[in-house]
PDB file of C-alpha atoms in Angstrom:
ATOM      1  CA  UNK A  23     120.804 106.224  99.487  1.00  0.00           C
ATOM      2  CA  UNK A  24     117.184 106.994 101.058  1.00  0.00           C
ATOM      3  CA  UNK A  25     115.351 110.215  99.839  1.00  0.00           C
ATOM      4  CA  UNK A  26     112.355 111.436 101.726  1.00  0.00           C
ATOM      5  CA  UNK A  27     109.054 112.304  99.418  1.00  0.00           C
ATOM      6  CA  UNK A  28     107.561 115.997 100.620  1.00  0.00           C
ATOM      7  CA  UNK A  29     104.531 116.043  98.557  1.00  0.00           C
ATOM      8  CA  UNK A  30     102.715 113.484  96.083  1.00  0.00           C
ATOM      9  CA  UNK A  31     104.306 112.720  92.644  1.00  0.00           C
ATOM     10  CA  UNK A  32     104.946 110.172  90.553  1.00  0.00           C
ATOM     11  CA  UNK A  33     108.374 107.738  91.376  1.00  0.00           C
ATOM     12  CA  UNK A  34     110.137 108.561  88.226  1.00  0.00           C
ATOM     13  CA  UNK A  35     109.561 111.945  88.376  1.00  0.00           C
ATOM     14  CA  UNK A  36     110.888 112.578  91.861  1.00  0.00           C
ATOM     15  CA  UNK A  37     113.979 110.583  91.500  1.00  0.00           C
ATOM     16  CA  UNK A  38     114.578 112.853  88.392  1.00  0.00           C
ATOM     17  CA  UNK A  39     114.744 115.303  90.613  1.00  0.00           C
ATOM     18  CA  UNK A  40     116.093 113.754  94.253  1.00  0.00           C
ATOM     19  CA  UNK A  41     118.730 111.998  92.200  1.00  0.00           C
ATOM     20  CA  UNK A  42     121.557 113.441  89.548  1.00  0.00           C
ATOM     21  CA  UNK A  43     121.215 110.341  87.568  1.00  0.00           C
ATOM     22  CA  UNK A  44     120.151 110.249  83.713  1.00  0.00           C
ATOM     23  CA  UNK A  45     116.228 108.853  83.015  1.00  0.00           C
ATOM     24  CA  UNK A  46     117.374 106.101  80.957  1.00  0.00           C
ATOM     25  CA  UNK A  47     119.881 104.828  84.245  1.00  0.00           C
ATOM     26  CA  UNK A  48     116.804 105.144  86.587  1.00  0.00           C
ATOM     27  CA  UNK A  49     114.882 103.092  84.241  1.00  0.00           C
ATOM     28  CA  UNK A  50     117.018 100.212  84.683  1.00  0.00           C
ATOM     29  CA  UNK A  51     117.069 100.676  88.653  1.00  0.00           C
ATOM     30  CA  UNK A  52     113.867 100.227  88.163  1.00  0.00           C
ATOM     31  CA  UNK A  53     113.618  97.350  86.057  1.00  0.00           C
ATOM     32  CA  UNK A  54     116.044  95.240  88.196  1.00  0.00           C
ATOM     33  CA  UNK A  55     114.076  95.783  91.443  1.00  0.00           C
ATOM     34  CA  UNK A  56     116.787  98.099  92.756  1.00  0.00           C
ATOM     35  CA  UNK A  57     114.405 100.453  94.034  1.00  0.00           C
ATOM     36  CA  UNK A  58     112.555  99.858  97.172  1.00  0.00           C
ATOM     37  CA  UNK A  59     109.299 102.216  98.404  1.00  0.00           C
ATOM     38  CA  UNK A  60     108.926 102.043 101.909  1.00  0.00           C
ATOM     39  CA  UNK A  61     111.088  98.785 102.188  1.00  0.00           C
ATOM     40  CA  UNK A  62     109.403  97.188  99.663  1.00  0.00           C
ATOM     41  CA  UNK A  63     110.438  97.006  95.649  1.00  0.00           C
ATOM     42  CA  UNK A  64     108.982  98.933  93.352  1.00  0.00           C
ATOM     43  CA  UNK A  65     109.346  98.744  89.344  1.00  0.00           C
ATOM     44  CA  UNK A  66     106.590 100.988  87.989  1.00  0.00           C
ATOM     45  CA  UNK A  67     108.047 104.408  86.871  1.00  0.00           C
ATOM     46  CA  UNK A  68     104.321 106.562  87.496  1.00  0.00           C
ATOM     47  CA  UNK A  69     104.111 104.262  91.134  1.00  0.00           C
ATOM     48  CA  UNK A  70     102.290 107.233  93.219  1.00  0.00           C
ATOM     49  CA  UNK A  71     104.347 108.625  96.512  1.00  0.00           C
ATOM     50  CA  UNK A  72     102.654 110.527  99.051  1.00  0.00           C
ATOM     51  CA  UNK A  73     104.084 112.829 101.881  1.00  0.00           C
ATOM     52  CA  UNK A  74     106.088 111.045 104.048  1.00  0.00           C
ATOM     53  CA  UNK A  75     107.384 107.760 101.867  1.00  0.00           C
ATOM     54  CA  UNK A  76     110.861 106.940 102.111  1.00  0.00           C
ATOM     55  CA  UNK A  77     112.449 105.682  98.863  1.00  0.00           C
ATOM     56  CA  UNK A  78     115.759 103.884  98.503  1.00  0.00           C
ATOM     57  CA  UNK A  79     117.844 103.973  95.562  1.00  0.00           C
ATOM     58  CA  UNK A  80     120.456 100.887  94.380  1.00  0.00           C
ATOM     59  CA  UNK A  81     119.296  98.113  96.978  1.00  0.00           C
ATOM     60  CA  UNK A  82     117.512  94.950  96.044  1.00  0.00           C
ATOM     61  CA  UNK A  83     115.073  94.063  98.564  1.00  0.00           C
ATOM     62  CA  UNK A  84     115.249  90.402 100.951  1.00  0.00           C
ATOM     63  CA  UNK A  85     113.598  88.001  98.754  1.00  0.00           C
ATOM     64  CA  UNK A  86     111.346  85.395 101.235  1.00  0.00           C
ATOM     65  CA  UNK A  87     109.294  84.565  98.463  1.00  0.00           C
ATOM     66  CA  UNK A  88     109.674  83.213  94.887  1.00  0.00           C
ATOM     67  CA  UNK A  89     108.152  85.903  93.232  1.00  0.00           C
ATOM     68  CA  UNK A  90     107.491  89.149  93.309  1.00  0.00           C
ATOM     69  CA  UNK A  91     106.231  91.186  96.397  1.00  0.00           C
ATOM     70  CA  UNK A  92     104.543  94.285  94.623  1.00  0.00           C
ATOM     71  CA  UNK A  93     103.057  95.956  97.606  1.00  0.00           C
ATOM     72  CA  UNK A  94     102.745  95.029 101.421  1.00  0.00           C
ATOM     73  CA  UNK A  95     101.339  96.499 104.631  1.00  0.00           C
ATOM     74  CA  UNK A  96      99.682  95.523 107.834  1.00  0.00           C
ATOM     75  CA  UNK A  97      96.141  94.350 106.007  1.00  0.00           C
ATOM     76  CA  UNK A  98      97.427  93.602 102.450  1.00  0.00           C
ATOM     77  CA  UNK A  99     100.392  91.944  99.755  1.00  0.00           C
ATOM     78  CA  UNK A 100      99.999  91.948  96.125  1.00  0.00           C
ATOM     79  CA  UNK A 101     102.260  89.714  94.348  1.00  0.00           C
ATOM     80  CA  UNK A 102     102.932  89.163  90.656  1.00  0.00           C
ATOM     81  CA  UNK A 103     102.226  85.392  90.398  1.00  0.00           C
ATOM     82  CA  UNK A 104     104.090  83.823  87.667  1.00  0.00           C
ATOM     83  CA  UNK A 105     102.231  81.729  84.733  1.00  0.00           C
ATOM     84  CA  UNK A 106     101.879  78.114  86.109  1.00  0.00           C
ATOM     85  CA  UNK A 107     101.476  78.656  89.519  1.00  0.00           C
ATOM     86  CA  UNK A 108      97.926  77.902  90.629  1.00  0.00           C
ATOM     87  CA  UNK A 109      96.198  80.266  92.204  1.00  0.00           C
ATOM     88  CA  UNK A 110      94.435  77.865  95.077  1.00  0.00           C
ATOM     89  CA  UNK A 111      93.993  74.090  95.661  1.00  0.00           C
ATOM     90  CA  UNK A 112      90.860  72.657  93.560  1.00  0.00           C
ATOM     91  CA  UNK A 113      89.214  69.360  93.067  1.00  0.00           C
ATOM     92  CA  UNK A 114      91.242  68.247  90.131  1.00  0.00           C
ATOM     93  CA  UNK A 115      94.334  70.124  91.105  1.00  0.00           C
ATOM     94  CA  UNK A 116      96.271  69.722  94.457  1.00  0.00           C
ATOM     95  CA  UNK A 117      99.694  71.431  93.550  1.00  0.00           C
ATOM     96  CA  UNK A 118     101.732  74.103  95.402  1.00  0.00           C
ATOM     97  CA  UNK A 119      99.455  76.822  95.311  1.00  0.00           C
ATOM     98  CA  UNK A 120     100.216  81.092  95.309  1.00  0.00           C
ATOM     99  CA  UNK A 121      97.660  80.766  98.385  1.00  0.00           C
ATOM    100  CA  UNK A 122     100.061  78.105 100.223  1.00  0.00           C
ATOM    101  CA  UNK A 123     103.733  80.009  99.373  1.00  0.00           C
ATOM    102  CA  UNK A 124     102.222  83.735 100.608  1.00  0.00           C
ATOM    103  CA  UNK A 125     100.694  81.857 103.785  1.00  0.00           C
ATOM    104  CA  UNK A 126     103.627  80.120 104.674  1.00  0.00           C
ATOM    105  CA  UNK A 127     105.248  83.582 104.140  1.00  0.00           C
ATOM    106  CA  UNK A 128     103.007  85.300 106.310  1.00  0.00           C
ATOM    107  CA  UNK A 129     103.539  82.340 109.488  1.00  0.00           C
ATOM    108  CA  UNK A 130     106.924  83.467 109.907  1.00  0.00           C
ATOM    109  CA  UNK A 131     105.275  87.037 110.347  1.00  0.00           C
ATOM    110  CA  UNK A 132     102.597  84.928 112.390  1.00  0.00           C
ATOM    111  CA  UNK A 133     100.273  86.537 109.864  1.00  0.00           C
ATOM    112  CA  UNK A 134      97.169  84.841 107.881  1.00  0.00           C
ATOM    113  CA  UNK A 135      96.548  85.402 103.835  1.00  0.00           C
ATOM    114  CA  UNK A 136      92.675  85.286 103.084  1.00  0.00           C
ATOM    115  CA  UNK A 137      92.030  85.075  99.080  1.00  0.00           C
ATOM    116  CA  UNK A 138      90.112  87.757  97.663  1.00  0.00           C
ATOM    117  CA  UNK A 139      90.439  86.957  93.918  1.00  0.00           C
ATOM    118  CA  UNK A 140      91.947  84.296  91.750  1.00  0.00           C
ATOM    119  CA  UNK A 141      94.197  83.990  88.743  1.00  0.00           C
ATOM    120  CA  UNK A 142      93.996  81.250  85.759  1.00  0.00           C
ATOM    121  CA  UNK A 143      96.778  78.848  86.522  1.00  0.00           C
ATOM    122  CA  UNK A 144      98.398  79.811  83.475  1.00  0.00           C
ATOM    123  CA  UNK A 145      97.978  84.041  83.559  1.00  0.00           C
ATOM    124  CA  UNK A 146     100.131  85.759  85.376  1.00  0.00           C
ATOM    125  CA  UNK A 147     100.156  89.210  87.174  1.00  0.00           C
ATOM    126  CA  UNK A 148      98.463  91.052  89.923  1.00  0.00           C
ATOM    127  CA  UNK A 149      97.250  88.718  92.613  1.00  0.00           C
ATOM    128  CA  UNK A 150      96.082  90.424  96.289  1.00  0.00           C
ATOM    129  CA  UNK A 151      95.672  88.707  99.217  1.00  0.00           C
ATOM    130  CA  UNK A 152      94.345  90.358 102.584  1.00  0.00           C
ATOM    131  CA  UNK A 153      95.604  89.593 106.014  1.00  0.00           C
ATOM    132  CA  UNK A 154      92.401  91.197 107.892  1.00  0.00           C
ATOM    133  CA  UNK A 155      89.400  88.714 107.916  1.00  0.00           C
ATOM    134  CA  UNK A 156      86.790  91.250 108.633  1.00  0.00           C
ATOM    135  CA  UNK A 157      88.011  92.949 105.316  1.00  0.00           C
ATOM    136  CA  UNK A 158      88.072  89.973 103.619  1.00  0.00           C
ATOM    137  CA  UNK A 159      84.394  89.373 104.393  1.00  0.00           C
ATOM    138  CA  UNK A 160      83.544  92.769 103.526  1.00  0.00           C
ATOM    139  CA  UNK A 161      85.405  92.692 100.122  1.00  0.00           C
ATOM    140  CA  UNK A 162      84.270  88.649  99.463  1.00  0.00           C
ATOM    141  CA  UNK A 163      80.487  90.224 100.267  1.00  0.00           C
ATOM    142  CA  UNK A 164      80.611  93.227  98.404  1.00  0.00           C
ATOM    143  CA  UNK A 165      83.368  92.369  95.990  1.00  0.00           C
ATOM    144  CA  UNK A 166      81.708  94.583  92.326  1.00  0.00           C
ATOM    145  CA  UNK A 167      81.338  97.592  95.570  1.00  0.00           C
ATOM    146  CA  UNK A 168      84.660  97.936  95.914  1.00  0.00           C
ATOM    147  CA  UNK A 169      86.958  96.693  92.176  1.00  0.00           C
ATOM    148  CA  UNK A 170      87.601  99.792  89.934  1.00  0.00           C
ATOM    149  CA  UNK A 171      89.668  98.160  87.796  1.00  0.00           C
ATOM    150  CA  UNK A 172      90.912  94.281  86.780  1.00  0.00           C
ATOM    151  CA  UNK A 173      92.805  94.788  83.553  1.00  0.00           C
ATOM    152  CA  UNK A 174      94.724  92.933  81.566  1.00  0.00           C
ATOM    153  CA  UNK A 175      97.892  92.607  78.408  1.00  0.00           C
ATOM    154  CA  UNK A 176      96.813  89.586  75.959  1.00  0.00           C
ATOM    155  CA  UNK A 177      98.347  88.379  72.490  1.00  0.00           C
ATOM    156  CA  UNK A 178      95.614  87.301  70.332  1.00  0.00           C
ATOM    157  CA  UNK A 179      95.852  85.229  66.909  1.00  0.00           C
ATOM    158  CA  UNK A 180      94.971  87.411  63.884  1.00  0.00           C
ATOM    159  CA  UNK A 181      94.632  91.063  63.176  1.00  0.00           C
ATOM    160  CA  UNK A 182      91.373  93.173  65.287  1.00  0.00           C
ATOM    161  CA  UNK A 183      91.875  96.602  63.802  1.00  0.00           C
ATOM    162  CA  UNK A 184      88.911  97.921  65.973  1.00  0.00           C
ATOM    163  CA  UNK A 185      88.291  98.307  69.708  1.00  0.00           C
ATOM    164  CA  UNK A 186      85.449  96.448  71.117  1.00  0.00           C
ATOM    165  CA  UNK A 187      83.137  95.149  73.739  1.00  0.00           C
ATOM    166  CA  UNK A 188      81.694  91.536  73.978  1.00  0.00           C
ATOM    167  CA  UNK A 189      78.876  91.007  76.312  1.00  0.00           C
ATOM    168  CA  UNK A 190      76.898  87.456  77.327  1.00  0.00           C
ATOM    169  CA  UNK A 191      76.152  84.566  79.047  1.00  0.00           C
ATOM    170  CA  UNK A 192      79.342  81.966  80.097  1.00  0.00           C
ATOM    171  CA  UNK A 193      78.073  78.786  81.298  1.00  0.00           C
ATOM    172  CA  UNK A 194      80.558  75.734  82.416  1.00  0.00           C
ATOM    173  CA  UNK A 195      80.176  71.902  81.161  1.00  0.00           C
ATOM    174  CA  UNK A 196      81.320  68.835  82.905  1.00  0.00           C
ATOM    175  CA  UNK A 197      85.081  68.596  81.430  1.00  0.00           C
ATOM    176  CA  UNK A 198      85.460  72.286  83.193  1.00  0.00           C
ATOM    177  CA  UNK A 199      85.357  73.721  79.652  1.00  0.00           C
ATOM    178  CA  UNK A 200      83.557  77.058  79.725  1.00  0.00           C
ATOM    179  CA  UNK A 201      81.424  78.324  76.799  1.00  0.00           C
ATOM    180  CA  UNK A 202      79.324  81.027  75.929  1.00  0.00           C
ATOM    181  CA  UNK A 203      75.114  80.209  76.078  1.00  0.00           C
ATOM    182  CA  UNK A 204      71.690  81.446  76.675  1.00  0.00           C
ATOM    183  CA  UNK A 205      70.744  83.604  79.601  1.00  0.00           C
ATOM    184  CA  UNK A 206      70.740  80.857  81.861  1.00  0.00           C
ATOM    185  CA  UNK A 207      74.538  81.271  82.515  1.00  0.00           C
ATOM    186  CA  UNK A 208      76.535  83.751  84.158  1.00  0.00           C
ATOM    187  CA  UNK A 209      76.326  87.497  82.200  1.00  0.00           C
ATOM    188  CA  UNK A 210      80.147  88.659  81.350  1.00  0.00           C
ATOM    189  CA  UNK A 211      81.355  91.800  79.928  1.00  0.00           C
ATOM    190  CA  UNK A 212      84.505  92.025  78.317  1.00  0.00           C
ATOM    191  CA  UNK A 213      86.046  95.276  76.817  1.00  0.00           C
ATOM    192  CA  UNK A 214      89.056  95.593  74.800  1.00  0.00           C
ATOM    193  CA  UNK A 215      91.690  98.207  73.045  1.00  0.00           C
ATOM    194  CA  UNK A 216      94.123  97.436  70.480  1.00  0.00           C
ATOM    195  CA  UNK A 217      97.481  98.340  71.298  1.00  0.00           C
ATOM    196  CA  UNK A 218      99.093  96.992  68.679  1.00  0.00           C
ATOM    197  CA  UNK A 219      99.349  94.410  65.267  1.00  0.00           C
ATOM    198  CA  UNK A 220     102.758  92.502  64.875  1.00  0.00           C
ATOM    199  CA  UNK A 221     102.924  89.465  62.386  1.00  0.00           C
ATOM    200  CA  UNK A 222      99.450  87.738  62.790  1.00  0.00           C
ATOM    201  CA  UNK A 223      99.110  88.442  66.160  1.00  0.00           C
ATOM    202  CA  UNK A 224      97.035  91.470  68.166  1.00  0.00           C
ATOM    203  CA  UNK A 225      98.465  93.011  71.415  1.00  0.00           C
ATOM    204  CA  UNK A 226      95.786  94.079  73.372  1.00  0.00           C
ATOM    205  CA  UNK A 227      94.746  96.127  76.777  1.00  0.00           C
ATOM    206  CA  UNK A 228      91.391  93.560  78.172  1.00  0.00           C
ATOM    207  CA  UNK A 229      89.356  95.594  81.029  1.00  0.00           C
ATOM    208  CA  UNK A 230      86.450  93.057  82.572  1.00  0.00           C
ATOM    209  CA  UNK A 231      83.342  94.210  84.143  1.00  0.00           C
ATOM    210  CA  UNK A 232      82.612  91.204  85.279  1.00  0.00           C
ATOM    211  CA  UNK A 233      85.064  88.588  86.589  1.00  0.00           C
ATOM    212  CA  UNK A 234      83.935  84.764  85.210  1.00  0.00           C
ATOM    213  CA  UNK A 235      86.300  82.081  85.028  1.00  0.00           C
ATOM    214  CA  UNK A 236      88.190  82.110  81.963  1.00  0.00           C
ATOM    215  CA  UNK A 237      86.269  84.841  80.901  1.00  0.00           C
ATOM    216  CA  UNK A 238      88.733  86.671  78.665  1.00  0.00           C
ATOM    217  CA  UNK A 239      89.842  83.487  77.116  1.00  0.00           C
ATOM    218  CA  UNK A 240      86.518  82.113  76.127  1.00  0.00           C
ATOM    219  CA  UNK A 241      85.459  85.876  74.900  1.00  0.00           C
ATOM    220  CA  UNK A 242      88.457  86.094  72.340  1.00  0.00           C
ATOM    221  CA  UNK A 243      87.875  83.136  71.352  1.00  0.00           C
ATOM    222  CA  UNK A 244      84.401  83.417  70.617  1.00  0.00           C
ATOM    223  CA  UNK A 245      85.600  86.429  67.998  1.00  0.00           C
ATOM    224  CA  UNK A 246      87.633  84.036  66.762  1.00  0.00           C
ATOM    225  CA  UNK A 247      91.086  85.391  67.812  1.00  0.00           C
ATOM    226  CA  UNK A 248      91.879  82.863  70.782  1.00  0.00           C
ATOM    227  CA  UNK A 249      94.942  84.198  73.032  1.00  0.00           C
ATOM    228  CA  UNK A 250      97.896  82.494  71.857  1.00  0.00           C
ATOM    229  CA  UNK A 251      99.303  79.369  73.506  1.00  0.00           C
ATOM    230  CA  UNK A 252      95.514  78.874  74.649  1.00  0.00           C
ATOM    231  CA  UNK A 253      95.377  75.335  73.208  1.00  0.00           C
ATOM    232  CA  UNK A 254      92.270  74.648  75.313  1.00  0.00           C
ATOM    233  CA  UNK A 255      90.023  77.449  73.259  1.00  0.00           C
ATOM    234  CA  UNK A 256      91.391  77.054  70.260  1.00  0.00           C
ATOM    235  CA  UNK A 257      94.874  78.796  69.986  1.00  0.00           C
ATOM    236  CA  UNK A 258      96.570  77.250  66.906  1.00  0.00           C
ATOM    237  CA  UNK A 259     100.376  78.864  68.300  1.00  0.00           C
ATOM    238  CA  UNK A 260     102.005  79.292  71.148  1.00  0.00           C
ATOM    239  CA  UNK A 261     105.265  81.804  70.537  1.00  0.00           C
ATOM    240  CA  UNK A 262     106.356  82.185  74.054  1.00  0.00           C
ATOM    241  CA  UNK A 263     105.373  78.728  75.469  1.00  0.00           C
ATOM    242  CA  UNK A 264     102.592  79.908  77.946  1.00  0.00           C
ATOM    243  CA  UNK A 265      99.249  81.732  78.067  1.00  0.00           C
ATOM    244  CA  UNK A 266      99.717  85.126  76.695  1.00  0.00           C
ATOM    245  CA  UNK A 267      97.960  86.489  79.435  1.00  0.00           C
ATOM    246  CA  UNK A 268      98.834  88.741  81.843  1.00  0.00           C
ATOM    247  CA  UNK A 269      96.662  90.643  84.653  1.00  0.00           C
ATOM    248  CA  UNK A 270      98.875  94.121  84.341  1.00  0.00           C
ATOM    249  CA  UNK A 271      96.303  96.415  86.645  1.00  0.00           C
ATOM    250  CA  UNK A 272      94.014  96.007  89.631  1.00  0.00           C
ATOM    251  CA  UNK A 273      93.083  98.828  91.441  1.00  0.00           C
ATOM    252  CA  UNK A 274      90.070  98.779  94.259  1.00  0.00           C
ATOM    253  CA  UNK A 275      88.239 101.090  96.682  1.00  0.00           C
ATOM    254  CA  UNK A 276      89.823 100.268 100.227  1.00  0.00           C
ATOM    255  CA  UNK A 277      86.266  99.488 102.170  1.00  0.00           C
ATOM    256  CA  UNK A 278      87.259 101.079 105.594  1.00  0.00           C
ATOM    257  CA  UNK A 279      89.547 103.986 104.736  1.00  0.00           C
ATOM    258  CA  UNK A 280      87.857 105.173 101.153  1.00  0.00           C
ATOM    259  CA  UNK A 281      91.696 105.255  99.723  1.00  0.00           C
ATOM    260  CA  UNK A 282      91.919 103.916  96.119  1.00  0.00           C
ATOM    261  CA  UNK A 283      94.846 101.351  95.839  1.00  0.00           C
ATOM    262  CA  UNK A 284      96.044 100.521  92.886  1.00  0.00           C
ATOM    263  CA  UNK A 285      98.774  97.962  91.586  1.00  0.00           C
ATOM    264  CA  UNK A 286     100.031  97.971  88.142  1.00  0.00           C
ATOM    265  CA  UNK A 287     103.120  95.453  87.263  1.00  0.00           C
ATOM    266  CA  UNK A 288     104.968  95.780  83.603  1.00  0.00           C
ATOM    267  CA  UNK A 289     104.017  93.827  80.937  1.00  0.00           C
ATOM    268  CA  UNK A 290     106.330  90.471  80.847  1.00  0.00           C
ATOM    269  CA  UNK A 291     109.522  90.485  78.776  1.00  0.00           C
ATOM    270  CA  UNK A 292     108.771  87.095  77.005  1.00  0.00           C
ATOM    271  CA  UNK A 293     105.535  89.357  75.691  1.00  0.00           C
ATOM    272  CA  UNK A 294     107.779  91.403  73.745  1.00  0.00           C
ATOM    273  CA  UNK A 295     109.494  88.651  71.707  1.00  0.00           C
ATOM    274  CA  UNK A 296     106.171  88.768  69.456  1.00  0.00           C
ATOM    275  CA  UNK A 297     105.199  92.170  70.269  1.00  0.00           C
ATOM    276  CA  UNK A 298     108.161  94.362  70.596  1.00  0.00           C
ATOM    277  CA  UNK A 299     108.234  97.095  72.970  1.00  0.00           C
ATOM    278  CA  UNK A 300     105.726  99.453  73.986  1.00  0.00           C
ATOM    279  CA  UNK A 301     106.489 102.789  73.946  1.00  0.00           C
ATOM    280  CA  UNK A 302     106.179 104.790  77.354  1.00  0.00           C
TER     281      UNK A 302
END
């Protein structure tokens, strides 16, 4: 059943009141993709609606791709790239890429993907893609402009008890292993907030000022709490057989209409194996 939104609110709250169903059964619609915004499926309960949105209630969406679609419009998709998938074809790696599936996506559309940002191979989350190229270059030119927000969910070895804030130089040596030096590397800012201790291990929100490669990884490390299953900086564990990294937020000024987009996915299930649940 379709329900028109009248006025801005959150999703949850309006299909509270659109809907006669119970919170805990709109949860799970949510949760299994069986809500759609606009055509397109959403699973975050405080997603914002404007005036004018069209929401759908107990339909899962056409898949065309092999993961998630988390937004999509005429100039942008956001997908929630899986852990594994590279982000873009490199040097040393020349695997299917997130950058080759969304394009070949897009053809059928006859459509073009330009990357904007990048993921780590092995984090997964909020990955955007643009379809305009003079955006692009205005986003790829003025990128720190127009980001309000990169965050990220990470399980770290050991117990931090304390919020913090790391800030230095990252440089890069030849076996592509990054490390933190003098002020002749790259200056990265890292900021963290313990969400919660569990057996050993720290669950933590990660916001980045800056956005280095393998920044977050090499800066945990460097306190030394590497992110588990992160045998590369040190991780001595690896409880749910990948990087326990996830990018969870990313929210930007749009450069031509002012509007502040934002994209938010749940934190992965295999996360709360060590961590539990969160509590909403």
């Amino acid at each position: 059943m379709k329900y028109k939104v009248t006025q801005e609110t959150e999703l949850l709250n309006f299909l509270l009141e659109a809907t006669s169903k119970k919170r805990n059964d709109l949860k799970k619609a949510l949760k299994f993709n069986q809500v759609l915004v606009n055509g397109k499926s959403e699973s975050y309960h405080a997603f914002l609606l404007h005036a004018g949105d069209e929401v759908e209630l107990g339909k899962k969406p056409r898949q065309d791709l092999p993961f998630p679609i988390l937004y999509e419009d005429k100039e942008i998709i956001v997908i929630n790239k899986p852990s594994g998938l590279v982000s873009e074809q490199t040097m040393h790696n020349k695997s299917e890429t997130a950058f080759m599936i969304v394009n070949g996506y897009l053809k059928k559309k006859k459509e073009k993907a330009y990357l904007v940002h990048r993921l780590d191979q092995d984090t997964s989350g909020v990955m955007m893609f643009v379809k305009n190229k003079k955006l692009y270059e205005e986003l790829t030119h003025n990128w720190n402009d127009y980001v309000l927000e990169r965050s990220y969910q990470a399980i770290v070895e050991g117990t931090i008890k304390k919020d913090g804030r790391i800030e230095n130089y990252l440089s890069e040596n030849k076996m592509q292993k990054v490390y933190v030096s003098n002020k002749k590397g790259k200056k990265a800012i890292t900021n963290y907030h313990v969400l919660k201790n569990v057996k050993g291990y720290t669950l933590l929100d990660v916001f980045i000022e800056t956005g280095r490669k393998n920044q977050i990884r090499v800066h945990m490390s460097s306190l030394g709490h590497p992110i588990a299953g992160d045998r590369k900086y040190g991780a001595q564990t690896n409880p749910i057989r990948r990087l326990a990294l996830h990018a969870n937020i990313f929210a930007f000024e749009h450069p031509f209409t002012h509007k502040t987009m934002t994209f938010k996915t749940e934190m992965p299930e295999c996360f709360c194996k060590v961590t539990g649940k969160l509590k909403k």
